Coordinates of C-alpha atoms in Angstrom, one line a residue:
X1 CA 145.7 123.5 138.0
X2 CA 143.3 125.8 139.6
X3 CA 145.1 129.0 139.8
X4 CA 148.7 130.1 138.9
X5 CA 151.2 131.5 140.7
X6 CA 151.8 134.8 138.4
X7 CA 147.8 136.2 139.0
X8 CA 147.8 135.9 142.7
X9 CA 151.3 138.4 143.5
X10 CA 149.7 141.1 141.6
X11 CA 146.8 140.4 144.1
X12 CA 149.2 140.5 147.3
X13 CA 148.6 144.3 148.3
X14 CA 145.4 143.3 149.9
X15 CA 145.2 140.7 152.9
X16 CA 142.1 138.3 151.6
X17 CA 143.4 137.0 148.3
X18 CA 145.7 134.5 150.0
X19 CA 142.8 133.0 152.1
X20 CA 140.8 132.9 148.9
X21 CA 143.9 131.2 146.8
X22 CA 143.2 127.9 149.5
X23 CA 139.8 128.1 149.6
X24 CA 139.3 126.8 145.8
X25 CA 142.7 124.7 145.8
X26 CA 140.7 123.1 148.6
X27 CA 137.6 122.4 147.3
X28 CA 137.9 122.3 143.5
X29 CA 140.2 119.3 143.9
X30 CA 137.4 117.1 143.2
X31 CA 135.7 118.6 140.6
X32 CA 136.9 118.8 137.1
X33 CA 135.1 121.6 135.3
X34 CA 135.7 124.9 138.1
X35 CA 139.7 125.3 137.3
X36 CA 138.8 125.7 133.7
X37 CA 137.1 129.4 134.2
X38 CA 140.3 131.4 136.3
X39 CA 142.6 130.8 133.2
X40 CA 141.0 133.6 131.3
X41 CA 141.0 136.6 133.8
X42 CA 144.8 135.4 134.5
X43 CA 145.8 136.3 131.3
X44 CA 144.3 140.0 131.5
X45 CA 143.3 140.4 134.7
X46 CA 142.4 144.2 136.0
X47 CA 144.1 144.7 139.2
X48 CA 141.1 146.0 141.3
X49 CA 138.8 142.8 140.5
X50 CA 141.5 140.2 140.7
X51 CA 140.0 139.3 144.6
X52 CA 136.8 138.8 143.3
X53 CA 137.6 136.7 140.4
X54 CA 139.7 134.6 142.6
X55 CA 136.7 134.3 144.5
X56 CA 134.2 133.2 142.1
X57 CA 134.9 130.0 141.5
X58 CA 134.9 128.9 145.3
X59 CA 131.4 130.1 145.2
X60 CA 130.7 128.1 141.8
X61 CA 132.2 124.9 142.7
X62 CA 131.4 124.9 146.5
X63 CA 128.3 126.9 147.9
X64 CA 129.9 125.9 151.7
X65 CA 132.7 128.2 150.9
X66 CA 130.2 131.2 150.2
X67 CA 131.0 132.7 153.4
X68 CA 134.3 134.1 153.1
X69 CA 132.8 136.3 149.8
X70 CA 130.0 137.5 151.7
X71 CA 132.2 138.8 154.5
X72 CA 134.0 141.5 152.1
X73 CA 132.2 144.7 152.1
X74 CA 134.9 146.3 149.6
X75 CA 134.0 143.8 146.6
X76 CA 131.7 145.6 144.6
X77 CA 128.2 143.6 143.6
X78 CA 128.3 144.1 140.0
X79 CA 131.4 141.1 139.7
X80 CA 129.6 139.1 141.8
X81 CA 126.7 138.9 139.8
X82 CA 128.0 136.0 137.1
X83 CA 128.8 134.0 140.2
X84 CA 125.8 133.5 141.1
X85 CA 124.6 133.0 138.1
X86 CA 127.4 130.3 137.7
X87 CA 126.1 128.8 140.9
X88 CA 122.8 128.6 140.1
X89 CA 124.3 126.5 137.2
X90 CA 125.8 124.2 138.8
X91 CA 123.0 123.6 141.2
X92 CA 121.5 120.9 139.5
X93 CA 124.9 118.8 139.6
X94 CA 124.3 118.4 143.9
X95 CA 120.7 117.8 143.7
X96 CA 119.9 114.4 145.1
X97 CA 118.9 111.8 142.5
X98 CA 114.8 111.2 142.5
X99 CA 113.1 108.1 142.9
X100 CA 114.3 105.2 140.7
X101 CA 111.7 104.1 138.1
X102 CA 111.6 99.8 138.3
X103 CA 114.2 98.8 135.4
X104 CA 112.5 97.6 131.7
X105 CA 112.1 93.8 131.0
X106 CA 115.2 92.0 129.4
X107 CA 115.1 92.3 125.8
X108 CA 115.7 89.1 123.8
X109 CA 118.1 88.3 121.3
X110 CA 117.6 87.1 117.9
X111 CA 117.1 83.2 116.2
X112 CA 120.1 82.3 114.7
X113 CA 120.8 83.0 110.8
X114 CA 119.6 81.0 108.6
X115 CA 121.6 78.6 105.2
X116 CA 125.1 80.3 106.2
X117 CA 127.0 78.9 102.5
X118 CA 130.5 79.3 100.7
X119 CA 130.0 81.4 97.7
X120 CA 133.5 81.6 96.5
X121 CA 137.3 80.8 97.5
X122 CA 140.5 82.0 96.4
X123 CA 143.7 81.7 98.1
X124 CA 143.2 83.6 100.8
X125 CA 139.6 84.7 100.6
X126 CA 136.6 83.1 101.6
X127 CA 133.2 84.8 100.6
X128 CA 130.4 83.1 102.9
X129 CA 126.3 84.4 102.4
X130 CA 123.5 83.6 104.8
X131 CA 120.1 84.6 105.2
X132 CA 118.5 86.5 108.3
X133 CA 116.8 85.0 111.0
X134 CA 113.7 83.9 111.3
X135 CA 112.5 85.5 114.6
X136 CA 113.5 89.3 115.3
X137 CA 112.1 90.9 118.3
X138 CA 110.2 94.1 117.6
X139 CA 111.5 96.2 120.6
X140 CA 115.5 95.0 120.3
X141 CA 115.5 94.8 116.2
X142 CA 118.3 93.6 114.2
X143 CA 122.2 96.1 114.4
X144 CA 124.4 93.8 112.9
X145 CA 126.5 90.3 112.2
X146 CA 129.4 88.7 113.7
X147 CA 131.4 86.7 111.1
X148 CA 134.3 84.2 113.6
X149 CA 136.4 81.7 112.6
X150 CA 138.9 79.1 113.7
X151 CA 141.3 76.6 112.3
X152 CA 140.1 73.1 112.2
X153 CA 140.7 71.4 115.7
X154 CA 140.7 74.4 117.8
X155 CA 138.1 76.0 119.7
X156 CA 139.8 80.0 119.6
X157 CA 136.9 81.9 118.1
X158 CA 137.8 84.8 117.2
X159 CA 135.5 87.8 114.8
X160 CA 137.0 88.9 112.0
X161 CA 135.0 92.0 111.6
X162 CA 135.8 95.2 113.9
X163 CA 132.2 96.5 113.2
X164 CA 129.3 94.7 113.2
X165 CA 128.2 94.0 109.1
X166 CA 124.3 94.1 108.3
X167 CA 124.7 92.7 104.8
X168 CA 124.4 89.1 104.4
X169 CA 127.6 88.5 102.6
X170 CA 130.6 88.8 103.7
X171 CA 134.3 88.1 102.5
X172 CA 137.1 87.0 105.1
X173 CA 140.6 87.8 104.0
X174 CA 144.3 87.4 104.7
X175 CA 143.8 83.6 105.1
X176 CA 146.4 81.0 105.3
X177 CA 146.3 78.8 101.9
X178 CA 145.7 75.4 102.5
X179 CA 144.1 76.7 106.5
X180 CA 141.0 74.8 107.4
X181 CA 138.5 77.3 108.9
X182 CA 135.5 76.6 110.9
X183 CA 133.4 79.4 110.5
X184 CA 130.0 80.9 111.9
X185 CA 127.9 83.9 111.9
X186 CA 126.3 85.3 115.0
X187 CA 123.3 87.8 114.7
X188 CA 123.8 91.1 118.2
X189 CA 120.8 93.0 119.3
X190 CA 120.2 94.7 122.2
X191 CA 119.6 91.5 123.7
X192 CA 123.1 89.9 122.9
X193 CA 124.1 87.2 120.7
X194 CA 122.1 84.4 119.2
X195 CA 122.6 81.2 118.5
X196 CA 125.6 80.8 116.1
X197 CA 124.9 79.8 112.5
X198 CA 128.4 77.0 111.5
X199 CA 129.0 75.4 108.4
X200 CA 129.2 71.9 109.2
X201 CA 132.4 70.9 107.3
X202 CA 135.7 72.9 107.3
X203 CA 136.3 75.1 104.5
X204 CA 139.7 74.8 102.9
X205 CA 141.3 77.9 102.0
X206 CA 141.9 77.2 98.2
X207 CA 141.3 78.7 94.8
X208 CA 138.9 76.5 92.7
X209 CA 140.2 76.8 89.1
X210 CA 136.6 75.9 87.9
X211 CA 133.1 75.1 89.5
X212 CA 132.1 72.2 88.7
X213 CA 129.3 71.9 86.5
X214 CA 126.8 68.9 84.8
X215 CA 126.0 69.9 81.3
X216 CA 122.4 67.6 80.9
X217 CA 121.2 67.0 77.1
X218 CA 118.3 69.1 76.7
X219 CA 116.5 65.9 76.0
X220 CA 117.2 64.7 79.4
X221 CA 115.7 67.6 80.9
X222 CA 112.2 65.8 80.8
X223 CA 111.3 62.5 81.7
X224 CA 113.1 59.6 80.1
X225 CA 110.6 57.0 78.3
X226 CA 112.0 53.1 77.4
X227 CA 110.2 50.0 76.5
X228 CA 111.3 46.7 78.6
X229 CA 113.8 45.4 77.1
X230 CA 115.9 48.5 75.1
X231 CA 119.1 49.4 76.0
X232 CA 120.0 52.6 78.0
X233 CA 123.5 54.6 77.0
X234 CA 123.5 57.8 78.5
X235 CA 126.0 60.4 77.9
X236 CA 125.9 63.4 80.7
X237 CA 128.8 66.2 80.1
X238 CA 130.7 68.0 83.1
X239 CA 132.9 70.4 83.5
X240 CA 135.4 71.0 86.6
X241 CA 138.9 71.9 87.7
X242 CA 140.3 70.1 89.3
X243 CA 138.9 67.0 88.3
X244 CA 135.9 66.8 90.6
X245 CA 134.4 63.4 92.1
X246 CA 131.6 62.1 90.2
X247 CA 129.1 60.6 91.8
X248 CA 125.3 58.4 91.4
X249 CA 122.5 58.0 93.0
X250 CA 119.1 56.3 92.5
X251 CA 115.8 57.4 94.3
X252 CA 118.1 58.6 96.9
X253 CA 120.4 55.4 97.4
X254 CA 123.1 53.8 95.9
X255 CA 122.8 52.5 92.3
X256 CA 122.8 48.7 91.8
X257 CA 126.1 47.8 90.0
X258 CA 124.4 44.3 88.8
X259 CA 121.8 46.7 86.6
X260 CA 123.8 49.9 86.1
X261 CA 127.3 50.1 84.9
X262 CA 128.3 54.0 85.4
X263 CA 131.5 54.8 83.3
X264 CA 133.3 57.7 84.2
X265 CA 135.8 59.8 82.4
X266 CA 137.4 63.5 82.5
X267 CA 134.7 64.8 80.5
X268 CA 131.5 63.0 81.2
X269 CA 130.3 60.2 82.8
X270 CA 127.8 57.4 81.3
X271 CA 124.9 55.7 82.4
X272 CA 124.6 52.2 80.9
X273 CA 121.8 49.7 81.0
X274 CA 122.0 46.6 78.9
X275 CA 118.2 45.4 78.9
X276 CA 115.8 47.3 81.0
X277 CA 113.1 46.2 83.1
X278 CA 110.6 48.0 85.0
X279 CA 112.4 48.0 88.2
X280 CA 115.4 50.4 86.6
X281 CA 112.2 53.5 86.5
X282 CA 113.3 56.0 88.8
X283 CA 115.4 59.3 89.4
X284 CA 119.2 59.2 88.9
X285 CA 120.9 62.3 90.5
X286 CA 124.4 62.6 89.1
X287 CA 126.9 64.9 91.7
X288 CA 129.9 66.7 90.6
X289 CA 132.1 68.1 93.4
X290 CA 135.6 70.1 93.7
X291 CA 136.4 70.7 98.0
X292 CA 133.3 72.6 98.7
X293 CA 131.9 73.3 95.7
X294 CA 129.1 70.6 94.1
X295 CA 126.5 70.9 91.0
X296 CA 123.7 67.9 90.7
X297 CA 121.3 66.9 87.8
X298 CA 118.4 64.5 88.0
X299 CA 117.4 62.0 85.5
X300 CA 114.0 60.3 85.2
X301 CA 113.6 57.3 83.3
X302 CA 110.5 55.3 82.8
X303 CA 110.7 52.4 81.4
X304 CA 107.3 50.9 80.5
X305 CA 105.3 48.0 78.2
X306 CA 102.4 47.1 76.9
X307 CA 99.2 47.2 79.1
X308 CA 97.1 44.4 80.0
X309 CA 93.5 44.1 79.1
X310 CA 90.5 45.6 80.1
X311 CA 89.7 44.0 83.0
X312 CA 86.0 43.0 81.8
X313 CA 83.9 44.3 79.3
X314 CA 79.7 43.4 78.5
X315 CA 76.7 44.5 76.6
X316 CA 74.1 46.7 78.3
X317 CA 71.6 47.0 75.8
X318 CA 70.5 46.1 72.6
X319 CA 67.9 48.6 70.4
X320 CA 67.2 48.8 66.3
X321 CA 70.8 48.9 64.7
X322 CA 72.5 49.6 67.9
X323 CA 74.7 47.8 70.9
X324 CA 75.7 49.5 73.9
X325 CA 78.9 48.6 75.3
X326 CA 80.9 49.1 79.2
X327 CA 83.8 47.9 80.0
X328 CA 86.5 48.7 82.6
X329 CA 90.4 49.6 82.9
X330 CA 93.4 47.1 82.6
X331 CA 94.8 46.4 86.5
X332 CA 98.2 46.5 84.9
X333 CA 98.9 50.0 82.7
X334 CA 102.2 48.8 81.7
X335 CA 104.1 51.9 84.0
X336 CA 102.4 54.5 82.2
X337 CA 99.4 56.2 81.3
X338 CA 97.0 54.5 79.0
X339 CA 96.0 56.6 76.0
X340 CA 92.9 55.2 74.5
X341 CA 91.4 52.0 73.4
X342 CA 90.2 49.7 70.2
X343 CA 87.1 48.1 70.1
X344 CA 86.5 45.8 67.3
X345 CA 83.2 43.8 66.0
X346 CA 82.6 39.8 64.5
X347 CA 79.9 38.6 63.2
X348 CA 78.9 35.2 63.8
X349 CA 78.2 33.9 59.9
X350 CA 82.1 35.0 59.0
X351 CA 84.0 35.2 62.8
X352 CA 86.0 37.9 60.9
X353 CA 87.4 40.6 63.2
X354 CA 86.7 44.5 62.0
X355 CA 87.9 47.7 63.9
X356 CA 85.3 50.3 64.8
X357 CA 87.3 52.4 67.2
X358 CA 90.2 53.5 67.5
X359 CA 92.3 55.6 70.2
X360 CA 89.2 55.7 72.2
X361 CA 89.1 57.4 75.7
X362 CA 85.9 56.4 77.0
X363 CA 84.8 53.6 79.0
X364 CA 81.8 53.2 77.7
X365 CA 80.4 53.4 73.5
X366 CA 77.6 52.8 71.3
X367 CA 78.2 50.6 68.5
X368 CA 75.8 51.6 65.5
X369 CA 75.0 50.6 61.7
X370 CA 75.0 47.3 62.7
X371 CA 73.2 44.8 59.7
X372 CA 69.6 43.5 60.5
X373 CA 69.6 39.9 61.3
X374 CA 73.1 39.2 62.4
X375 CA 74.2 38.2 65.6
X376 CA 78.2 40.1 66.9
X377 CA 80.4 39.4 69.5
X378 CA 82.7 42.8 70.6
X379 CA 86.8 42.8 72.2
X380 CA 88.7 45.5 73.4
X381 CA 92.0 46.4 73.4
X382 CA 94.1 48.8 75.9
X383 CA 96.7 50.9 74.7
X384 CA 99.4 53.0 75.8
X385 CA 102.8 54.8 74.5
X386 CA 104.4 51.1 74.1
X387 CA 100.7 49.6 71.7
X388 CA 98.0 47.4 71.9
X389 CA 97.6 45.2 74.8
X390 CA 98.6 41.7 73.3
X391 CA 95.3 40.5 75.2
X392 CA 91.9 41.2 74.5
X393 CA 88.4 41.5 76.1
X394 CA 85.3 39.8 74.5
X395 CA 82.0 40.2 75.7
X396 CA 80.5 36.9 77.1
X397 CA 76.9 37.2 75.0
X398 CA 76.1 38.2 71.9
X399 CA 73.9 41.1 70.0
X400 CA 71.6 39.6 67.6
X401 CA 69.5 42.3 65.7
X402 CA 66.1 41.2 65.2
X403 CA 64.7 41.7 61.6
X404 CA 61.2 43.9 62.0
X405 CA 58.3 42.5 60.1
X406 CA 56.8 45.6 58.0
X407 CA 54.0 45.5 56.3
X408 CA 54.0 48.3 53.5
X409 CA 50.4 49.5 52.6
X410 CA 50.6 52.0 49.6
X411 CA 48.1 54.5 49.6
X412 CA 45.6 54.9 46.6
X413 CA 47.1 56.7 43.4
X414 CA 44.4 59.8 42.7
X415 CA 45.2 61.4 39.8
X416 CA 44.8 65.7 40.2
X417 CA 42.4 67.5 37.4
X418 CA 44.3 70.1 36.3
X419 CA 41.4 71.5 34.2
X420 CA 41.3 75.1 34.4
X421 CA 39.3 77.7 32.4
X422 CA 41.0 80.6 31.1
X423 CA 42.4 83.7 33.0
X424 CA 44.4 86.7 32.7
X425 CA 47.1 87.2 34.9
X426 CA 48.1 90.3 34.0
X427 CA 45.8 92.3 31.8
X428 CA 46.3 94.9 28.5
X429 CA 47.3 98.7 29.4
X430 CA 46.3 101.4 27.2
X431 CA 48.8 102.6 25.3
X432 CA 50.3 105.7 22.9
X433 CA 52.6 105.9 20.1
X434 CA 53.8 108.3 17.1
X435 CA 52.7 107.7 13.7
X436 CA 55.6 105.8 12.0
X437 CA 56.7 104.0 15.4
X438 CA 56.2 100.2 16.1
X439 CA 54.5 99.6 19.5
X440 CA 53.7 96.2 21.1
X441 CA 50.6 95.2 23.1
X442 CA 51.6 92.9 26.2
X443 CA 49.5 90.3 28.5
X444 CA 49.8 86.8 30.7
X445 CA 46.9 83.9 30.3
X446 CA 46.9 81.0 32.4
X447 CA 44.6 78.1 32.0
X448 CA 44.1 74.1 31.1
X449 CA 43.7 72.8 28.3
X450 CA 46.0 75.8 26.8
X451 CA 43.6 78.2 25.8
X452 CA 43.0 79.7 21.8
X453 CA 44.4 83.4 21.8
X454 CA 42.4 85.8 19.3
X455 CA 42.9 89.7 18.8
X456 CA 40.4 92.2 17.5
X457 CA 40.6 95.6 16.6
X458 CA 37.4 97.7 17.6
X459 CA 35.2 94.2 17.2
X460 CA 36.9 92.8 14.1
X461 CA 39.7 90.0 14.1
X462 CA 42.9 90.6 13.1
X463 CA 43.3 88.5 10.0
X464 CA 46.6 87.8 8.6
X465 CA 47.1 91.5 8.1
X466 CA 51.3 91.3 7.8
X467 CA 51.1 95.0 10.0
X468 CA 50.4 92.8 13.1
X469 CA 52.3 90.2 14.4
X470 CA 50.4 87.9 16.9
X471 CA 52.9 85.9 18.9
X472 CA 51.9 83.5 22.2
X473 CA 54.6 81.5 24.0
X474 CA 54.2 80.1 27.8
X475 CA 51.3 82.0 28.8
X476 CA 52.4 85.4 27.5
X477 CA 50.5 86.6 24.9
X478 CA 52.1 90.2 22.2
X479 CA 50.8 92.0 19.6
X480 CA 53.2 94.3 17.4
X481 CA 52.1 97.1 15.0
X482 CA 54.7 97.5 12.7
X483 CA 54.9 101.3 12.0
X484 CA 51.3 102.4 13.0
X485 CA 49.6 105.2 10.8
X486 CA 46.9 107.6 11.9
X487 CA 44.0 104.9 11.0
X488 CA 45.6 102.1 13.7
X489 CA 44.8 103.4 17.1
X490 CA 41.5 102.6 18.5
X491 CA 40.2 99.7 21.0
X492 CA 42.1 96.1 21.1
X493 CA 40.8 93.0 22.9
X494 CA 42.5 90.3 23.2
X495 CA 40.7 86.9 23.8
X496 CA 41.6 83.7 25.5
X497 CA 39.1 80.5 24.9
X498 CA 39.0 76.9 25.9
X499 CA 36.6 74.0 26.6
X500 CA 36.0 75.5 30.0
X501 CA 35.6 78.9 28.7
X502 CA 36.5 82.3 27.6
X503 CA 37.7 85.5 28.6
X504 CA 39.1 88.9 27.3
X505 CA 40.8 91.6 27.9
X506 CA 41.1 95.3 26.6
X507 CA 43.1 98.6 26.0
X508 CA 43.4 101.5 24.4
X509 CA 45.8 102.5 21.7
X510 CA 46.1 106.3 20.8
X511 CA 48.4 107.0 17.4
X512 CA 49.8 110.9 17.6
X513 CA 50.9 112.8 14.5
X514 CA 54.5 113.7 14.4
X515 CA 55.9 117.0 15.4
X516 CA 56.2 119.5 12.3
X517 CA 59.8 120.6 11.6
X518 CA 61.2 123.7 11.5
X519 CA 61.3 124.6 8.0
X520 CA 57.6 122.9 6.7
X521 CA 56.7 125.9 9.1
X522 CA 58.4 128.8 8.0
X523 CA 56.9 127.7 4.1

């Protein structure tokens, strides 16, 4: 209400107030805000200033009704002062609107999510992921996802999230059990809604007991080798509850039942082959399912054979003891990869076959050691996981190694004069010794014939004297003076002499008297 009854009769001594009660009944009608600031003065209002609070908000709301405030001299200008304030307020609430600015370009909405999936069901729960989408304008951006379903064979979508979700999960409860939903995911921008992401089949609303699961062999878990020929009895686990719906498929199709017998039970299912051929290679993808839920493994079995032969093979050259050899690889690898070959040799006298090589990986080898004068023929063999090819190839020539004609000329024997007169090759060093003390004279002598050794003490040979001991073995030529006395020292030469001639060589041996002891001095 703009003003109450009460406030204006305590204003009724004075003839303006009831004009002024109108005025803002009249014009603060339409605006919401100006009744909202006479409530307070009512409750405490001074009885002087009640005209001029009356009056105020006429000016505030209205500036046409100004005039009756302006025409009473007894209001006093101090009140007046918040109303104009109040006015000047208010004054950008009448102002004419400027110039409109041309509006901003449409924004776009986003591409639609992307893999929307059922992660998990209960009886009145389905949890549902998806991933964002691919496109998302820069100026609009990404606020949210709306999750909708409806039952199968109605079109009533309706969102069963009040606020949009940004995480890419989501969980729909208080379902109907046994209720087939349709459901989608829409991405909202500022640019709207994009194109709904569905699951293509309806979703039954239904606890799974079990996911269904394939338990391969860990052996089965790489690819699958067989010769043509062996049987195939494969036993693939799975696990599921209910009992889900098994399932086979070959390179993408159906299996043949005339080459495959599948034999399914509640806890695996079997692959069976009688005799295999090279058409049964291939990938076998076994599917377990429950409603919505579905587990897969692949198989890859190769079944393979021997290889044929090379496809030729011939002799490039021929030098000494040695054969060169080329051939090429087998058109047919037997449906897998060849692993070496075996080259083998014959000779022509015997035709007996020898192995040279084995598990060899070139195409090309040098055959060596072969025996002068014989003429070989060479085969190869291919081989592969399965063996030997049961084929062969042989070389269309032959290698004959030539015999070489050498004539040996010995060169003439001389026989080397060793005849050498004598030397010394290390000479005699002087020497000292104490009376009473054996000392030996040392020196080396080479020459051819073996040279006569002779020693002499100051000019005179050493006879048989038993004090000296002459010894001369392999060149090296002693003399030992067996406890010398103050008579032996002097100069020794000793002499080597042959037919070519003679040498000598000389030292010095000094005897020294022995220290006196102690007591011979004291006598």
């Amino acid at each position: 209400m703009p003003a109450k009854p009460p406030p204006i009769k305590k204003a009724a001594k004075k003839e303006p107030a009831p004009k002024k009660e109108e005025a803002p009944a009249a014009v603060a009608a339409p605006v919401e805000p100006a009744p909202a600031e006479p409530a307070p003065p009512a409750e405490a209002p001074p009885a002087e200033a009640t005209p001029a609070e009356v009056a105020a908000p006429a000016v505030e709301v209205a500036p046409a009704a100004a005039a009756p405030v302006e025409a009473a001299p007894e209001e006093p200008k101090e009140p007046a002062a918040p109303a104009k304030a109040d006015a000047a307020e208010a004054a950008p609430v009448e102002e004419p609107p400027k110039a409109s600015t041309p509006p901003p370009p449409p924004k776009e909405p986003t591409s639609e999510p992307l893999e929307l999936t059922v992660e998990d069901k209960t009886d009145t729960t389905v949890t549902i992921t998806w991933r964002p989408p691919t496109t998302i304008p820069a100026d609009s951006g990404l606020d949210g996802y709306n999750v909708e379903v409806t039952k199968e064979g109605t079109q009533d979508w309706k969102a069963v999230n009040e606020i949009l979700t940004v995480s890419c999960r989501y969980v729909i409860k208080n379902q109907t059990t046994g209720d087939r939903l349709l459901i989608r995911v829409v991405a909202v921008n500022a640019g709207g809604r994009s194109a709904p992401a569905t699951i293509g089949d309806p979703v039954l609303v239904k606890e799974v007991g079990a996911r269904p699961k394939v338990r391969l062999p860990r052996f089965l878990r790489q690819r699958y080798v067989k010769n043509v020929g062996e049987k195939i009895n494969l036993t693939i686990p799975y696990s599921g509850k209910p009992k889900p719906v098994v399932s086979w498929l070959k390179d993408g199709e159906p299996l043949d039942t005339k080459r495959v017998n599948i034999r399914t039970s509640d806890r695996d299912s079997i692959l069976f082959i009688r005799q295999t051929e090279r058409a049964d290679s291939g990938t076998y993808e076994m599917s377990v399912k429950v409603d919505d839920f579905e587990d897969k493994a692949a198989i890859i079995l190769q079944i393979c054979e021997k290889p044929g032969p090379p496809a030729s093979i011939k002799i490039v050259d021929v030098w000494g003891f040695n054969v060169a050899l080329e051939w090429t690889p087998p058109t047919d690898s037997g449906n897998t990869a060849i692993t070496g070959y075996t080259v083998q040799k014959a000779d022509k006298k015997t035709g007996d076959w020898f192995t040279i090589l084995e598990h060899y990986s070139r195409l090309n080898a040098t055959i060596s050691d072969l025996i002068m004068g014989n003429t070989y023929s060479f085969r190869v063999f291919t081989e592969n996981k399965c063996g030997l090819s049961e084929e062969c190839a042989v070389t269309k020539d032959t290698a004959t190694i030539k015999k070489e004609v050498i004539e040996y000329k010995p060169t003439p024997f001389v026989e080397r004069d060793f005849s050498e007169p004598p030397k010394f090759t290390t000479q005699l060093n002087n020497r000292s010794t104490t009376v009473g003390y054996s000392t030996k004279l040392l020196c080396s002598v080479r020459g051819f014939p073996k040279p006569k050794i002779m020693w002499m003490k100051n000019k005179m040979i050493l006879g048989d004297n038993p004090k000296y001991r002459m010894i001369s073995t392999g060149g090296i030529c002693t003399l030992e003076i067996r406890k010398p006395g103050q008579y032996d020292g002097g100069e020794y030469v000793c002499r080597a002499e042959n037919e070519l001639g003679k040498v000598d060589t000389l030292c010095k041996l000094e005897i020294k008297k022995p220290a006196p002891v102690e007591g011979d001095k004291e006598e």
